[in-house]
Tab-separated table of C-alpha atoms in Angstrom:
chain	number	residue	atom	x	y	z
A	1	MET	CA	0.000	0.000	0.000
A	2	ILE	CA	1.458	3.332	-1.012
A	3	SER	CA	1.405	5.845	1.821
A	4	LYS	CA	3.567	8.961	1.952
A	5	ILE	CA	2.258	10.019	5.354
A	6	VAL	CA	4.977	10.292	7.989
A	7	GLU	CA	4.334	10.261	11.721
A	8	ASN	CA	6.070	13.463	12.808
A	9	LEU	CA	8.139	16.437	11.749
A	10	ALA	CA	11.433	14.799	12.650
A	11	GLU	CA	10.690	11.946	10.254
A	12	ALA	CA	9.592	14.444	7.610
A	13	LEU	CA	12.977	16.201	7.724
A	14	ALA	CA	15.126	13.063	7.953
A	15	GLY	CA	18.029	13.033	5.536
A	16	VAL	CA	18.459	16.776	5.045
A	17	HIS	CA	22.251	16.985	4.909
A	18	ASP	CA	24.807	19.707	5.435
A	19	GLY	CA	25.219	21.768	2.277
A	20	ALA	CA	21.804	20.813	0.874
A	21	THR	CA	19.813	23.127	-1.389
A	22	VAL	CA	16.381	23.570	0.179
A	23	MET	CA	13.441	25.315	-1.442
A	24	ILE	CA	10.945	26.812	1.004
A	25	GLY	CA	7.496	27.818	-0.183
A	26	GLY	CA	5.724	30.977	0.797
A	27	PHE	CA	5.209	34.557	-0.305
A	28	GLY	CA	6.293	36.479	2.760
A	29	THR	CA	4.419	34.636	5.489
A	30	ALA	CA	1.579	33.461	3.208
A	31	GLY	CA	1.960	29.733	2.692
A	32	GLN	CA	5.228	29.558	4.594
A	33	PRO	CA	5.653	26.049	6.103
A	34	VAL	CA	6.647	27.382	9.522
A	35	GLU	CA	6.453	24.007	11.261
A	36	LEU	CA	8.797	22.450	8.706
A	37	ILE	CA	11.250	25.336	9.054
A	38	ASP	CA	11.239	24.930	12.839
A	39	ALA	CA	11.817	21.202	12.375
A	40	LEU	CA	14.737	21.937	10.045
A	41	LEU	CA	16.167	24.203	12.721
A	42	ALA	CA	15.890	21.371	15.244
A	43	GLN	CA	17.254	18.820	12.770
A	44	GLY	CA	20.652	20.475	12.656
A	45	ALA	CA	21.678	20.644	8.982
A	46	LYS	CA	23.969	23.585	8.235
A	47	GLU	CA	25.713	25.338	5.317
A	48	LEU	CA	22.366	25.290	3.521
A	49	THR	CA	21.432	27.055	0.299
A	50	ILE	CA	17.873	28.325	0.702
A	51	VAL	CA	15.600	29.210	-2.224
A	52	ASN	CA	12.686	31.405	-1.204
A	53	ASN	CA	10.874	34.467	-2.442
A	54	ASN	CA	11.938	36.427	0.650
A	55	ALA	CA	14.802	36.375	3.143
A	56	GLY	CA	12.806	36.025	6.335
A	57	ASN	CA	10.455	38.174	8.401
A	58	GLY	CA	11.065	39.232	11.987
A	59	THR	CA	12.844	36.595	14.039
A	60	THR	CA	10.712	33.508	13.389
A	61	GLY	CA	10.474	30.943	10.603
A	62	LEU	CA	13.102	31.469	7.910
A	63	ALA	CA	14.598	34.395	9.825
A	64	ALA	CA	15.241	32.088	12.793
A	65	LEU	CA	17.087	29.669	10.507
A	66	LEU	CA	19.271	32.541	9.286
A	67	GLN	CA	19.831	33.830	12.794
A	68	ALA	CA	21.103	30.408	13.842
A	69	ARG	CA	23.817	30.721	11.137
A	70	ARG	CA	22.595	27.620	9.344
A	71	VAL	CA	22.309	29.221	5.901
A	72	ARG	CA	25.369	29.789	3.706
A	73	LYS	CA	23.517	31.259	0.721
A	74	ILE	CA	20.041	32.469	-0.087
A	75	ILE	CA	18.517	32.730	-3.558
A	76	CYS	CA	15.526	35.072	-3.539
A	77	SER	CA	13.820	37.969	-5.255
A	78	PHE	CA	12.900	40.225	-2.328
A	79	PRO	CA	15.519	40.072	0.441
A	80	ARG	CA	14.758	43.375	2.142
A	81	GLN	CA	11.585	44.514	3.810
A	82	ALA	CA	10.676	46.450	6.962
A	83	ASP	CA	11.300	43.447	9.229
A	84	SER	CA	14.250	41.767	7.485
A	85	GLN	CA	16.691	42.807	10.187
A	86	VAL	CA	18.219	39.334	10.580
A	87	PHE	CA	19.156	39.041	6.907
A	88	ASP	CA	20.287	42.684	6.776
A	89	ALA	CA	22.720	42.206	9.658
A	90	LEU	CA	24.154	38.973	8.245
A	91	TYR	CA	24.573	40.407	4.751
A	92	ARG	CA	26.263	43.602	5.933
A	93	ALA	CA	28.662	41.516	8.038
A	94	GLY	CA	29.487	39.329	5.014
A	95	ASP	CA	28.133	36.258	6.786
A	96	ILE	CA	25.649	35.187	4.109
A	97	GLU	CA	25.773	35.035	0.310
A	98	LEU	CA	22.903	36.473	-1.715
A	99	GLU	CA	21.878	35.597	-5.254
A	100	LEU	CA	19.280	38.173	-6.216
A	101	VAL	CA	16.842	36.987	-8.891
A	102	PRO	CA	13.894	38.959	-10.320
A	103	GLN	CA	10.682	37.347	-9.135
A	104	GLY	CA	9.490	36.206	-12.561
A	105	ASN	CA	12.902	34.745	-13.334
A	106	LEU	CA	12.956	33.002	-9.970
A	107	ALA	CA	9.602	31.342	-10.638
A	108	GLU	CA	10.593	30.364	-14.171
A	109	ARG	CA	13.992	28.993	-13.118
A	110	ILE	CA	12.270	26.783	-10.569
A	111	ARG	CA	9.577	25.740	-13.039
A	112	ALA	CA	12.204	24.974	-15.676
A	113	ALA	CA	13.935	22.565	-13.297
A	114	GLY	CA	10.728	20.601	-12.818
A	115	ALA	CA	9.955	20.649	-16.540
A	116	GLY	CA	13.387	19.343	-17.551
A	117	ILE	CA	14.341	22.514	-19.424
A	118	GLY	CA	18.092	23.017	-19.779
A	119	ALA	CA	18.045	26.821	-19.911
A	120	PHE	CA	15.924	29.659	-21.283
A	121	PHE	CA	16.246	33.219	-22.562
A	122	THR	CA	14.378	36.031	-20.802
A	123	PRO	CA	14.356	39.804	-21.334
A	124	THR	CA	14.138	40.449	-17.592
A	125	GLY	CA	17.420	41.692	-16.211
A	126	PHE	CA	19.057	42.528	-19.527
A	127	GLY	CA	21.249	45.606	-19.306
A	128	THR	CA	21.453	45.470	-15.500
A	129	ALA	CA	24.063	44.226	-13.054
A	130	LEU	CA	22.060	40.996	-12.778
A	131	ALA	CA	23.037	40.115	-16.353
A	132	GLU	CA	26.774	40.605	-15.885
A	133	GLY	CA	28.763	37.571	-17.004
A	134	LYS	CA	25.712	35.875	-18.524
A	135	GLU	CA	25.145	34.972	-22.156
A	136	THR	CA	22.865	37.368	-24.017
A	137	ARG	CA	21.149	37.156	-27.381
A	138	HIS	CA	19.190	39.458	-29.685
A	139	ILE	CA	16.003	37.691	-30.808
A	140	ASN	CA	13.314	39.224	-33.020
A	141	GLY	CA	14.360	42.745	-32.162
A	142	ARG	CA	14.628	42.210	-28.420
A	143	ASP	CA	17.549	41.517	-26.062
A	144	TYR	CA	17.520	38.479	-23.810
A	145	VAL	CA	19.600	36.949	-21.002
A	146	LEU	CA	20.252	33.213	-20.631
A	147	GLU	CA	19.112	31.804	-17.284
A	148	TYR	CA	19.508	28.299	-15.870
A	149	PRO	CA	17.105	26.154	-13.821
A	150	ILE	CA	17.304	25.964	-10.040
A	151	HIS	CA	17.243	22.391	-8.779
A	152	ALA	CA	16.923	21.444	-5.118
A	153	ASP	CA	17.657	18.489	-2.892
A	154	PHE	CA	14.563	19.205	-0.789
A	155	ALA	CA	11.431	21.340	-1.070
A	156	LEU	CA	9.451	22.262	2.047
A	157	ILE	CA	5.958	23.396	1.150
A	158	LYS	CA	2.596	23.945	2.805
A	159	ALA	CA	-0.750	22.688	1.514
A	160	GLU	CA	-4.248	22.533	2.925
A	161	ARG	CA	-5.184	18.887	2.311
A	162	ALA	CA	-3.548	15.699	1.078
A	163	ASP	CA	-4.317	12.022	0.633
A	164	ARG	CA	-1.919	9.180	1.387
A	165	TRP	CA	-0.617	9.207	-2.188
A	166	GLY	CA	0.609	12.771	-1.680
A	167	ASN	CA	-1.899	14.569	-3.901
A	168	LEU	CA	-2.163	18.159	-2.670
A	169	VAL	CA	-4.809	20.876	-2.556
A	170	TYR	CA	-3.806	24.376	-1.455
A	171	ARG	CA	-5.657	27.199	0.268
A	172	LYS	CA	-5.945	30.313	-1.906
A	173	THR	CA	-2.731	32.397	-2.092
A	174	ALA	CA	-0.885	29.933	0.147
A	175	ARG	CA	-0.418	28.009	-3.088
A	176	ASN	CA	2.185	30.467	-4.532
A	177	PHE	CA	5.561	28.709	-5.079
A	178	GLY	CA	4.507	25.297	-3.744
A	179	PRO	CA	3.579	23.532	-7.017
A	180	ILE	CA	6.708	24.487	-8.962
A	181	MET	CA	9.013	23.796	-6.020
A	182	ALA	CA	7.499	20.340	-5.568
A	183	ALA	CA	8.423	19.467	-9.150
A	184	ALA	CA	11.938	20.920	-8.914
A	185	ALA	CA	13.181	18.996	-5.857
A	186	ARG	CA	14.432	15.448	-5.428
A	187	THR	CA	12.495	15.148	-2.159
A	188	THR	CA	9.376	17.195	-1.487
A	189	VAL	CA	7.971	17.432	2.026
A	190	ALA	CA	4.473	18.862	2.422
A	191	SER	CA	2.909	19.949	5.688
A	192	VAL	CA	-0.880	19.840	5.586
A	193	ARG	CA	-3.776	20.706	7.839
A	194	GLN	CA	-5.823	17.651	6.908
A	195	VAL	CA	-5.234	14.173	5.490
A	196	VAL	CA	-8.239	12.705	3.716
A	197	ALA	CA	-9.081	9.282	2.328
A	198	LEU	CA	-8.324	8.384	-1.263
A	199	GLY	CA	-11.075	9.653	-3.550
A	200	GLU	CA	-12.107	12.539	-1.302
A	201	LEU	CA	-10.055	15.075	-3.248
A	202	ASP	CA	-11.722	16.242	-6.439
A	203	PRO	CA	-9.262	15.310	-9.217
A	204	GLU	CA	-9.999	18.650	-10.886
A	205	ALA	CA	-8.931	20.473	-7.694
A	206	ILE	CA	-5.630	18.658	-7.190
A	207	VAL	CA	-2.853	21.153	-7.953
A	208	THR	CA	0.208	19.053	-7.141
A	209	PRO	CA	-0.044	15.361	-8.092
A	210	GLY	CA	1.425	12.895	-5.642
A	211	ILE	CA	4.177	11.887	-8.076
A	212	PHE	CA	5.962	15.115	-7.058
A	213	VAL	CA	5.595	14.543	-3.309
A	214	GLN	CA	7.617	12.102	-1.225
A	215	ARG	CA	6.515	12.917	2.343
A	216	VAL	CA	3.383	14.376	3.902
A	217	VAL	CA	3.038	15.367	7.555
A	218	ARG	CA	-0.073	16.685	9.252
A	219	VAL	CA	0.683	19.647	11.469
A	220	GLY	CA	-1.238	21.004	14.413
A	221	SER	CA	-1.642	17.630	16.155
A	222	PRO	CA	0.490	16.383	19.106
A	223	ALA	CA	1.625	13.340	17.092
A	224	ALA	CA	2.818	15.436	14.178
A	225	MET	CA	4.683	17.882	16.394
A	226	ALA	CA	6.507	15.198	18.334
A	227	ALA	CA	10.242	15.064	17.835
């Protein structure tokens, strides 16, 4: 019987190794898998490369992971906001590496990894510092920059519901980067509010098919939160 449900957060994060590239879903705090981030903090892996839209808010979630000096590099599109003090301090001290990627390029680089695309040309970033050292091309009267996919060892995402095969349904804007990150990672871990029986999810409503998900953990219950 195929079941991708794991008993707790510690089991969900098993195998995350030092130096791993980890994609973390979320747009700011919307759809951020906070419980999985906290479990990663407890798990102990270090020298991580994190792929996220932001670089942490306040001192919790992703910001806590940065504050613990567990992240070597972050790839994101929006590293600075009013409450990004943890990232700001680390970056100014030279204690973290930043790869700044325009948001559309970030999404497409992740999507390209899941789609098996080797590289793609985009006009975004041409003529700016972000294009320095990259191949460019003039196509049909427009200038483009060559960008490469972003692959990950692990993706940590948040969904609303799942079945034991790992099929996922999201809640509104919490969906954001989750579907493309799930396809781009070797191991995708999804935290969900509810696990339902097979057949209860409308096939037309399933956004991420279970083939892209390796582990599912229900959060909010004592069993799931146990270490």
